[in-house]
Amino acid sequence: MAAPNIETIVSLSKRRGFVFPASDIYGGLGSSWDYGPLGVELANNIKNSWWRWVVYERDDIEGLDSAIIQNRLVWKYSGHEATFSDPLVDCRDCNARLRLDKLDVDPEDSKAMCSNCGSKNLTDPKDFNLMFRTTVGAASSDDDESALAYLRPETAQGIFTNFKNVLDTSRRKLPFGIAQIGKAFRNEVTPGNFIFRTREFEQMEIEYFCRPEDAPRVHQEWLDGFDNWIESLGISASNLKHYEQTKEELAHYSERTVDILYRFFPEREDESKQWDELMGIANRTDYDLRVHSKKPEDAEGKRINPDSTEDLSYFDPQTNERFYPYIIEPSTGVNRTLLAVMMDAYEERTNDKGEVRVILKLKPELAPIKVAVLPLAKNKPEIVEMARKIKKDLQPSMRAVYDDTGGIGKLYARQDEIGTPFCVTVDHESLEDNAVTVRDRDTWSQERITVDSLKSYLADRLNK
Ligand code: GAP
């Protein structure tokens, strides 16, 4: 079972402290979200899983953390200044501002229909550039072009401009990749669906450099690899599928892009509308390293980039060839991954009193809290003291919390709902036998374990 819709996760997130609307006390700011105590842990655990899998468990990837604000020329030569835009239309009947490429088309006359009121009375499309503008330094005015800069709309460009730095300092040979996690910003025309499409979000991107003839094979290997990684997060294969972008949909730099889609909208009757992009894996060819290099020339012999001071080509000592490597780019959104993980982990179960309980069946690796230590009687100082000590002893090796703010049934239910794999209960008998009850989130089964073996018992099960 997965969540029946995104709304279920919105309300769980707010109720339990995963995600809150940003600037809420001032009426919010459309589609801006803050990650609360549990949300920040879940997001960090997803990012750590990705980083470990990509950077530590492979021998061919280096990490990077490049600046959010770069020289404006980066965005000029990447093509973003000229082409990173959405076609914007206004509905003349209801005044909604819409993205033309996301509207349904009436099959009878091929005209786009307003998603708000159904009208076909739309203005001609205008290109709307999605990059957020800012000024750097003490600019004379807001429209001082010499101070103009952008908030990056993707982390990728910081990787391309550092290609030579990383190559030279790490003494890498092709094929190798550079990985980066960081914020990106897009002034989306139609943000929405909770954290699915926002104007500020986080990406986990790999730019993998290879010989041109190897690119199709490497592309396929990354697709297979990411299918496995996403499933390792607990997301069911039946809620995932691939989508091959058409020639018309491809970004200006891409030869082939395959999106991995997740069933974000299971409530929609039309099955084909249940899916949307979780991540994309593109073959960016040698486009990026070429356009940022000082040497390449156009058909008339003019440098395509007269501003760059560097040539980002690669010399292969084995074949004595110099060329611009091809790039395979797996690009994943942290926020969409978090949403998919929560939706897929969501389960409702009826207990023997007929009450419906929510269980977030997160993989232990991703769970914000690994174990909750609960005293059965909070008015008994010895029990409280023992529970607090157990929590303190567990804390260095796993995220543990102590909670005595309710009856045991309520405390279990609260931990189930936030995905805590284990609850440890300290009772009167614990004072006699130095043992505790360990309750499993998924089966609700209970086991008596001695305090001395508790840490290794939990560690074994958490690492499964
Ligand atoms: N460097 C390539 C690139 O940025 P993209 O398909 O535009 O490609 C990659 O973005 C991923 O970033 C998407 O698959 C999605 O997970 C995430 N993403 C993009 N725009 C987003 C937005 N407005 N809100 C949340 N996540 C977004």
Coordinates of C-alpha atoms and ligand atoms in Angstrom, one line a residue:
M1 CA 0.0 0.0 0.0
A2 CA 1.2 3.6 -0.6
A3 CA -0.4 6.9 0.2
P4 CA -3.7 7.5 -1.7
N5 CA -2.6 11.0 -2.7
I6 CA -0.1 13.8 -1.9
E7 CA -2.6 15.5 0.4
T8 CA -2.3 12.6 2.9
I9 CA 1.5 13.3 3.1
V10 CA 0.9 17.1 3.4
S11 CA -1.2 16.6 6.4
L12 CA 1.0 13.9 8.0
S13 CA 4.0 16.2 7.4
K14 CA 2.4 19.2 9.1
R15 CA 1.0 17.2 11.9
R16 CA 4.2 15.4 12.8
G17 CA 6.9 18.0 11.8
F18 CA 8.3 16.8 8.5
V19 CA 7.5 19.8 6.3
F20 CA 5.8 23.2 7.1
P21 CA 4.6 26.0 4.8
A22 CA 7.3 28.6 4.8
S23 CA 6.6 32.1 6.2
D24 CA 3.4 30.7 7.5
I25 CA 2.9 33.4 10.2
Y26 CA 2.8 36.0 7.4
G27 CA 0.4 34.1 5.2
G28 CA 3.0 31.9 3.5
L29 CA 4.8 32.3 0.2
G30 CA 3.3 30.2 -2.6
S31 CA 5.0 26.9 -2.8
S32 CA 7.8 27.6 -0.3
W33 CA 8.3 24.9 2.3
D34 CA 10.4 24.5 5.5
Y35 CA 11.7 21.2 6.6
G36 CA 11.0 20.5 10.3
P37 CA 12.8 18.3 12.8
L38 CA 11.9 15.1 11.1
G39 CA 12.0 16.4 7.5
V40 CA 15.5 17.6 7.8
E41 CA 16.6 14.2 9.2
L42 CA 14.8 12.4 6.4
A43 CA 16.3 14.7 3.7
N44 CA 19.8 14.3 5.2
N45 CA 19.4 10.5 5.3
I46 CA 18.4 10.5 1.6
K47 CA 21.3 12.7 0.7
N48 CA 23.7 10.6 2.7
S49 CA 22.4 7.4 1.0
W50 CA 23.0 9.0 -2.4
W51 CA 26.4 10.3 -1.5
R52 CA 27.6 7.0 0.0
W53 CA 26.3 5.0 -3.0
V54 CA 27.8 7.4 -5.5
V55 CA 31.0 8.8 -4.0
Y56 CA 32.1 6.2 -1.4
E57 CA 31.0 2.9 -2.9
R58 CA 32.4 3.6 -6.4
D59 CA 36.0 4.3 -7.3
D60 CA 35.3 6.7 -10.2
I61 CA 33.5 9.7 -8.6
E62 CA 34.7 12.8 -6.8
G63 CA 32.6 15.2 -4.8
L64 CA 32.2 18.9 -5.2
D65 CA 30.4 21.9 -3.7
S66 CA 30.3 24.8 -6.1
A67 CA 28.9 28.3 -5.5
I68 CA 25.2 29.1 -6.0
I69 CA 26.0 32.5 -7.6
Q70 CA 28.4 32.2 -10.5
N71 CA 29.7 34.7 -13.0
R72 CA 26.8 35.6 -15.3
L73 CA 28.9 34.4 -18.3
V74 CA 28.4 30.8 -17.1
W75 CA 24.7 31.1 -17.9
K76 CA 25.3 33.0 -21.1
Y77 CA 27.5 30.2 -22.5
S78 CA 25.5 27.3 -21.0
G79 CA 22.6 28.6 -23.1
H80 CA 20.4 29.3 -20.0
E81 CA 20.1 33.1 -20.6
A82 CA 18.8 32.5 -24.1
T83 CA 16.8 29.3 -23.8
F84 CA 15.9 28.4 -20.1
S85 CA 12.3 29.6 -20.4
D86 CA 8.8 28.3 -20.3
P87 CA 6.1 29.4 -22.8
L88 CA 3.7 31.6 -20.7
V89 CA 0.1 32.2 -21.6
D90 CA -2.7 34.1 -19.8
C91 CA -6.3 32.9 -19.8
R92 CA -8.4 35.8 -21.0
D93 CA -11.5 34.5 -19.2
C94 CA -10.2 33.7 -15.7
N95 CA -6.8 35.5 -15.8
A96 CA -4.9 32.4 -14.8
R97 CA -1.2 32.5 -15.8
L98 CA -0.3 29.1 -17.3
R99 CA 2.5 27.1 -18.9
L100 CA 1.4 26.3 -22.4
D101 CA 3.4 23.0 -22.6
K102 CA 1.5 21.6 -19.6
L103 CA -2.0 22.3 -20.8
D104 CA -4.4 19.7 -22.2
V105 CA -5.3 20.1 -25.9
D106 CA -8.8 19.8 -27.3
P107 CA -8.5 17.0 -29.8
E108 CA -11.1 18.5 -32.1
D109 CA -9.3 21.8 -32.9
S110 CA -5.9 21.2 -31.3
K111 CA -6.3 24.3 -29.1
A112 CA -4.8 24.4 -25.6
M113 CA -7.4 24.6 -22.8
C114 CA -7.0 26.6 -19.5
S115 CA -6.4 24.1 -16.7
N116 CA -8.4 26.4 -14.4
C117 CA -11.6 27.1 -16.3
G118 CA -11.4 25.1 -19.5
S119 CA -11.4 28.2 -21.8
K120 CA -9.5 28.2 -25.0
N121 CA -9.4 32.0 -25.1
L122 CA -5.6 32.2 -24.3
T123 CA -3.1 34.9 -25.2
D124 CA -0.2 34.1 -27.5
P125 CA 2.7 32.4 -25.7
K126 CA 5.6 34.5 -24.4
D127 CA 9.0 33.1 -23.3
F128 CA 9.5 33.5 -19.6
N129 CA 13.1 33.0 -18.4
L130 CA 13.1 30.9 -15.2
M131 CA 16.3 32.2 -13.7
F132 CA 16.1 34.3 -10.5
R133 CA 18.0 37.5 -11.0
T134 CA 20.0 39.3 -8.3
T135 CA 22.7 41.9 -8.2
V136 CA 26.2 41.4 -6.8
G137 CA 28.0 44.1 -4.8
A138 CA 26.9 47.7 -4.3
A139 CA 25.0 48.0 -7.6
S140 CA 24.0 51.5 -8.6
S141 CA 20.4 50.3 -9.2
D142 CA 18.4 47.1 -9.5
D143 CA 18.7 47.0 -13.2
D144 CA 22.4 47.7 -13.3
E145 CA 23.4 45.1 -16.0
S146 CA 27.0 45.1 -14.9
A147 CA 26.1 43.8 -11.5
L148 CA 23.5 41.3 -12.8
A149 CA 23.8 37.7 -11.6
Y150 CA 21.5 34.7 -11.3
L151 CA 20.8 32.1 -8.6
R152 CA 21.8 28.8 -10.3
P153 CA 18.9 26.9 -11.9
E154 CA 20.9 23.6 -11.8
T155 CA 24.0 22.6 -9.9
A156 CA 25.5 21.0 -13.1
Q157 CA 27.2 24.1 -14.5
G158 CA 29.5 24.5 -11.4
I159 CA 30.7 21.0 -12.2
F160 CA 31.5 21.7 -15.8
T161 CA 33.5 24.9 -14.9
N162 CA 35.5 22.8 -12.4
F163 CA 36.1 19.9 -14.8
K164 CA 39.8 20.8 -15.2
N165 CA 40.4 21.7 -11.6
V166 CA 39.1 18.3 -10.5
L167 CA 40.8 16.4 -13.3
D168 CA 44.2 18.0 -12.5
T169 CA 44.0 17.8 -8.7
S170 CA 42.6 14.2 -8.5
R171 CA 44.7 12.9 -11.4
R172 CA 41.7 11.1 -12.9
K173 CA 41.4 9.4 -16.2
L174 CA 38.3 8.9 -18.2
P175 CA 35.8 7.6 -17.4
F176 CA 35.1 9.4 -14.1
G177 CA 32.4 11.6 -12.6
I178 CA 31.8 14.5 -10.3
A179 CA 28.9 14.5 -7.8
Q180 CA 27.3 17.5 -6.2
I181 CA 24.3 18.1 -3.9
G182 CA 22.9 21.6 -3.5
K183 CA 20.1 24.1 -3.9
A184 CA 18.8 25.2 -7.2
F185 CA 16.3 28.0 -8.0
R186 CA 13.7 28.4 -10.8
N187 CA 11.0 31.0 -11.0
E188 CA 8.5 28.3 -12.0
V189 CA 5.3 29.6 -13.7
T190 CA 3.1 27.0 -12.1
P191 CA 4.7 25.6 -8.9
G192 CA 2.6 23.3 -6.8
N193 CA 1.7 19.8 -5.6
F194 CA 3.4 20.4 -2.2
I195 CA 7.2 19.9 -2.6
F196 CA 6.9 18.4 -6.1
R197 CA 7.5 21.6 -7.9
T198 CA 8.9 24.6 -6.0
R199 CA 10.9 27.6 -6.8
E200 CA 13.7 26.7 -4.4
F201 CA 14.7 23.0 -4.3
E202 CA 17.7 20.7 -4.0
Q203 CA 19.4 18.6 -6.6
M204 CA 21.7 15.6 -6.4
E205 CA 23.6 15.6 -9.7
I206 CA 26.4 13.5 -11.2
E207 CA 28.2 14.6 -14.3
Y208 CA 29.9 11.5 -15.6
F209 CA 32.6 12.1 -18.3
C210 CA 33.4 9.4 -20.8
R211 CA 34.6 8.8 -24.4
P212 CA 32.0 9.7 -27.0
E213 CA 31.6 6.2 -28.3
D214 CA 31.0 4.9 -24.7
A215 CA 28.2 7.3 -23.9
P216 CA 25.2 5.1 -25.0
R217 CA 26.5 2.2 -22.9
V218 CA 27.3 4.4 -19.9
H219 CA 23.8 6.0 -20.1
Q220 CA 22.2 2.6 -19.9
E221 CA 24.4 1.6 -16.9
W222 CA 23.4 4.7 -15.0
L223 CA 19.7 4.0 -15.7
D224 CA 20.0 0.5 -14.4
G225 CA 22.0 1.8 -11.4
F226 CA 19.4 4.4 -10.5
D227 CA 16.5 1.9 -10.8
N228 CA 18.4 -0.1 -8.1
W229 CA 19.2 2.9 -5.9
I230 CA 15.6 4.2 -5.9
E231 CA 14.3 0.7 -5.1
S232 CA 16.9 0.5 -2.3
L233 CA 15.1 3.4 -0.7
G234 CA 12.0 1.2 -0.3
I235 CA 10.2 2.5 -3.3
S236 CA 8.2 -0.2 -5.1
A237 CA 9.1 -1.0 -8.7
S238 CA 5.4 -1.1 -9.5
N239 CA 5.3 2.7 -8.8
L240 CA 8.3 3.5 -11.1
K241 CA 8.6 3.6 -14.8
H242 CA 10.9 5.0 -17.5
Y243 CA 9.9 7.7 -20.0
E244 CA 12.0 8.4 -23.1
Q245 CA 11.8 12.1 -24.0
T246 CA 10.8 12.9 -27.5
K247 CA 13.0 15.0 -29.8
E248 CA 10.7 18.0 -29.2
E249 CA 11.0 17.6 -25.4
L250 CA 14.8 17.3 -25.2
A251 CA 16.7 20.2 -23.6
H252 CA 19.0 22.1 -25.9
Y253 CA 22.1 20.2 -24.7
S254 CA 20.7 16.7 -24.8
E255 CA 20.9 13.9 -27.3
R256 CA 18.8 11.5 -25.3
T257 CA 17.1 11.8 -21.9
V258 CA 15.3 9.1 -20.0
D259 CA 13.2 10.2 -17.1
I260 CA 12.4 7.9 -14.2
L261 CA 8.8 8.6 -13.2
Y262 CA 7.1 7.9 -9.9
R263 CA 3.3 7.4 -9.4
F264 CA 2.9 10.8 -7.6
F265 CA -0.9 11.0 -8.4
P266 CA -2.4 7.5 -7.8
E267 CA -5.9 9.1 -7.3
R268 CA -6.2 10.2 -11.0
E269 CA -8.6 8.0 -13.0
D270 CA -6.6 8.3 -16.2
E271 CA -3.6 6.0 -15.5
S272 CA -1.3 7.9 -17.9
K273 CA -1.7 11.0 -15.7
Q274 CA -0.7 9.3 -12.5
W275 CA 3.0 9.6 -13.3
D276 CA 5.5 12.4 -13.1
E277 CA 9.3 12.9 -13.2
L278 CA 11.3 11.8 -10.2
M279 CA 14.7 12.2 -11.9
G280 CA 16.2 12.5 -15.4
I281 CA 19.2 10.8 -16.9
A282 CA 20.6 12.8 -19.9
N283 CA 23.3 12.3 -22.5
R284 CA 24.5 15.9 -22.7
T285 CA 27.1 15.0 -25.4
D286 CA 30.2 17.2 -25.5
Y287 CA 28.0 20.3 -25.5
D288 CA 28.9 21.6 -22.1
L289 CA 32.7 21.3 -22.1
R290 CA 32.8 22.7 -25.6
V291 CA 30.7 25.8 -25.0
H292 CA 32.7 26.7 -21.9
S293 CA 36.0 26.3 -23.7
K294 CA 38.0 29.1 -25.4
K295 CA 39.1 27.1 -28.4
P296 CA 36.1 25.8 -30.4
E297 CA 35.2 27.8 -33.4
D298 CA 32.0 28.2 -35.4
A299 CA 31.6 27.6 -39.2
E300 CA 33.1 31.0 -39.9
G301 CA 36.2 30.4 -37.8
K302 CA 35.0 32.6 -34.9
R303 CA 35.5 31.4 -31.3
I304 CA 32.2 30.3 -29.9
N305 CA 33.3 31.5 -26.5
P306 CA 35.6 34.5 -26.6
D307 CA 35.3 35.0 -22.8
S308 CA 36.6 31.7 -21.5
T309 CA 40.3 31.6 -20.5
E310 CA 40.5 27.8 -20.4
D311 CA 40.2 24.8 -22.8
L312 CA 38.2 22.0 -21.2
S313 CA 39.3 19.3 -23.6
Y314 CA 40.8 16.0 -22.4
F315 CA 44.1 14.4 -23.6
D316 CA 44.0 10.6 -23.7
P317 CA 47.6 9.5 -23.1
Q318 CA 46.9 6.0 -24.4
T319 CA 45.5 7.0 -27.8
N320 CA 47.3 10.3 -28.0
E321 CA 44.0 12.0 -28.8
R322 CA 42.6 15.3 -27.6
F323 CA 38.8 15.6 -27.5
Y324 CA 35.8 17.0 -25.5
P325 CA 34.4 14.2 -23.3
Y326 CA 30.7 13.3 -23.5
I327 CA 28.7 13.7 -20.3
I328 CA 26.1 11.4 -18.9
E329 CA 24.0 13.3 -16.3
P330 CA 21.8 11.5 -13.7
S331 CA 20.0 14.4 -12.0
T332 CA 17.8 13.7 -9.0
G333 CA 15.6 16.0 -6.9
V334 CA 16.0 15.6 -3.1
N335 CA 12.5 17.0 -2.5
R336 CA 10.8 14.7 -5.0
T337 CA 12.7 11.7 -3.7
L338 CA 11.6 12.6 -0.2
L339 CA 8.0 12.9 -1.3
A340 CA 8.1 9.6 -3.2
V341 CA 9.8 7.8 -0.2
M342 CA 7.1 9.1 2.2
M343 CA 4.2 8.2 -0.2
D344 CA 5.6 4.7 -0.8
A345 CA 6.2 4.1 2.9
Y346 CA 2.7 5.1 3.9
E347 CA 0.5 2.4 5.2
E348 CA -2.8 2.3 7.2
R349 CA -3.6 -0.6 9.5
T350 CA -6.5 -1.4 11.8
N351 CA -5.6 -2.5 15.3
D352 CA -7.5 -5.0 17.4
K353 CA -9.6 -2.1 18.9
G354 CA -10.8 -1.2 15.4
E355 CA -8.7 2.0 15.3
V356 CA -6.9 3.0 12.0
R357 CA -3.2 3.5 12.6
V358 CA -0.7 5.1 10.2
I359 CA 2.6 3.4 9.8
L360 CA 5.5 5.0 7.8
K361 CA 7.4 1.9 6.8
L362 CA 10.7 3.8 6.1
K363 CA 13.8 1.8 5.5
P364 CA 15.8 2.0 8.8
E365 CA 18.6 3.8 7.0
L366 CA 16.2 6.6 6.2
A367 CA 14.1 6.8 9.4
P368 CA 14.6 10.1 11.1
I369 CA 14.6 8.4 14.5
K370 CA 15.9 4.8 14.8
V371 CA 14.7 4.0 18.3
A372 CA 12.4 5.6 20.9
V373 CA 12.9 4.7 24.5
L374 CA 9.6 4.9 26.5
P375 CA 9.1 4.5 30.3
L376 CA 5.9 2.5 31.1
A377 CA 5.4 4.5 34.3
K378 CA 6.6 8.1 34.2
N379 CA 5.8 8.6 37.9
K380 CA 8.3 6.0 38.9
P381 CA 11.7 7.7 39.1
E382 CA 13.8 4.5 38.9
I383 CA 12.0 3.6 35.6
V384 CA 12.5 7.1 34.2
E385 CA 16.1 7.1 35.2
M386 CA 16.8 3.7 33.6
A387 CA 15.0 4.7 30.4
R388 CA 16.9 8.0 30.1
K389 CA 20.2 6.1 30.7
I390 CA 19.4 3.6 27.9
K391 CA 18.6 6.4 25.5
K392 CA 21.9 8.2 26.4
D393 CA 23.9 5.0 25.8
L394 CA 22.2 4.3 22.5
Q395 CA 22.5 7.9 21.2
P396 CA 26.1 7.9 20.0
S397 CA 25.6 5.0 17.6
M398 CA 22.0 5.6 16.5
R399 CA 19.5 8.5 16.7
A400 CA 17.4 7.8 19.8
V401 CA 14.8 9.8 21.6
Y402 CA 13.1 9.5 25.0
D403 CA 9.4 10.2 25.2
D404 CA 7.1 10.1 28.2
T405 CA 4.4 12.5 27.0
G406 CA 1.5 10.0 26.8
G407 CA 0.2 6.5 27.5
I408 CA 2.1 3.6 25.9
G409 CA -0.5 3.1 23.1
K410 CA -0.3 6.7 22.1
L411 CA 3.5 6.7 22.2
Y412 CA 3.7 3.6 19.9
A413 CA 1.2 5.1 17.5
R414 CA 3.2 8.4 17.3
Q415 CA 6.5 6.5 16.6
D416 CA 4.8 4.3 13.9
E417 CA 3.5 7.4 12.2
I418 CA 7.0 9.0 11.9
G419 CA 8.6 5.7 10.8
T420 CA 10.7 4.8 13.9
P421 CA 11.7 1.2 13.4
F422 CA 11.9 0.3 17.1
C423 CA 10.4 1.3 20.4
V424 CA 12.1 0.1 23.6
T425 CA 9.8 0.0 26.7
V426 CA 11.2 0.1 30.2
D427 CA 8.7 -1.4 32.8
H428 CA 8.7 -2.5 36.4
E429 CA 10.2 -5.8 35.6
S430 CA 13.1 -4.1 33.9
L431 CA 14.3 -2.9 37.3
E432 CA 14.5 -6.6 38.4
D433 CA 15.8 -8.4 35.3
N434 CA 17.7 -5.6 33.5
A435 CA 15.8 -6.4 30.3
V436 CA 13.4 -4.3 28.2
T437 CA 10.7 -4.9 25.6
V438 CA 11.6 -4.1 22.0
R439 CA 8.6 -3.5 19.7
D440 CA 8.9 -3.8 15.9
R441 CA 7.1 -1.0 13.9
D442 CA 6.2 -3.2 11.0
T443 CA 4.9 -6.4 12.7
W444 CA 4.0 -4.9 16.1
S445 CA 5.6 -8.0 17.6
Q446 CA 7.5 -7.6 20.9
E447 CA 10.6 -9.3 22.2
R448 CA 12.3 -9.2 25.6
I449 CA 16.0 -8.2 25.3
T450 CA 18.6 -7.7 28.0
V451 CA 19.9 -4.2 28.3
D452 CA 23.5 -5.4 27.9
S453 CA 22.7 -6.8 24.4
L454 CA 20.3 -4.1 23.3
K455 CA 22.7 -2.0 21.3
S456 CA 24.0 -4.9 19.2
Y457 CA 20.5 -6.3 18.8
L458 CA 19.2 -3.0 17.4
A459 CA 22.3 -2.3 15.3
D460 CA 22.0 -5.7 13.6
R461 CA 18.3 -5.1 12.7
L462 CA 18.8 -1.5 11.6
N463 CA 21.6 -2.5 9.2
K464 CA 19.6 -5.3 7.5
Ligands
GAP1 N1 20.9 19.5 -14.7 C1 19.8 18.9 -15.3 C2 18.5 19.3 -14.7 O1 18.5 20.2 -13.9 P1 16.0 18.8 -14.7 O2 15.2 17.7 -15.2 O3 15.5 20.2 -15.0 O4 17.5 18.6 -15.1 C3 16.5 17.5 -12.5 O5 16.0 18.7 -13.1 C4 15.6 17.1 -11.3 O6 15.5 18.2 -10.4 C5 14.2 16.8 -11.7 O7 14.1 15.4 -12.1 C6 13.5 17.0 -10.3 O8 13.7 15.9 -9.5 C7 14.3 18.2 -9.8 N2 13.5 19.4 -10.0 C8 13.6 20.2 -11.2 N3 12.8 21.2 -11.0 C9 12.2 21.2 -9.8 C10 11.3 22.0 -9.1 N4 10.9 23.2 -9.6 N5 10.9 21.6 -7.9 C11 11.4 20.5 -7.3 N6 12.3 19.7 -7.9 C12 12.7 20.0 -9.2

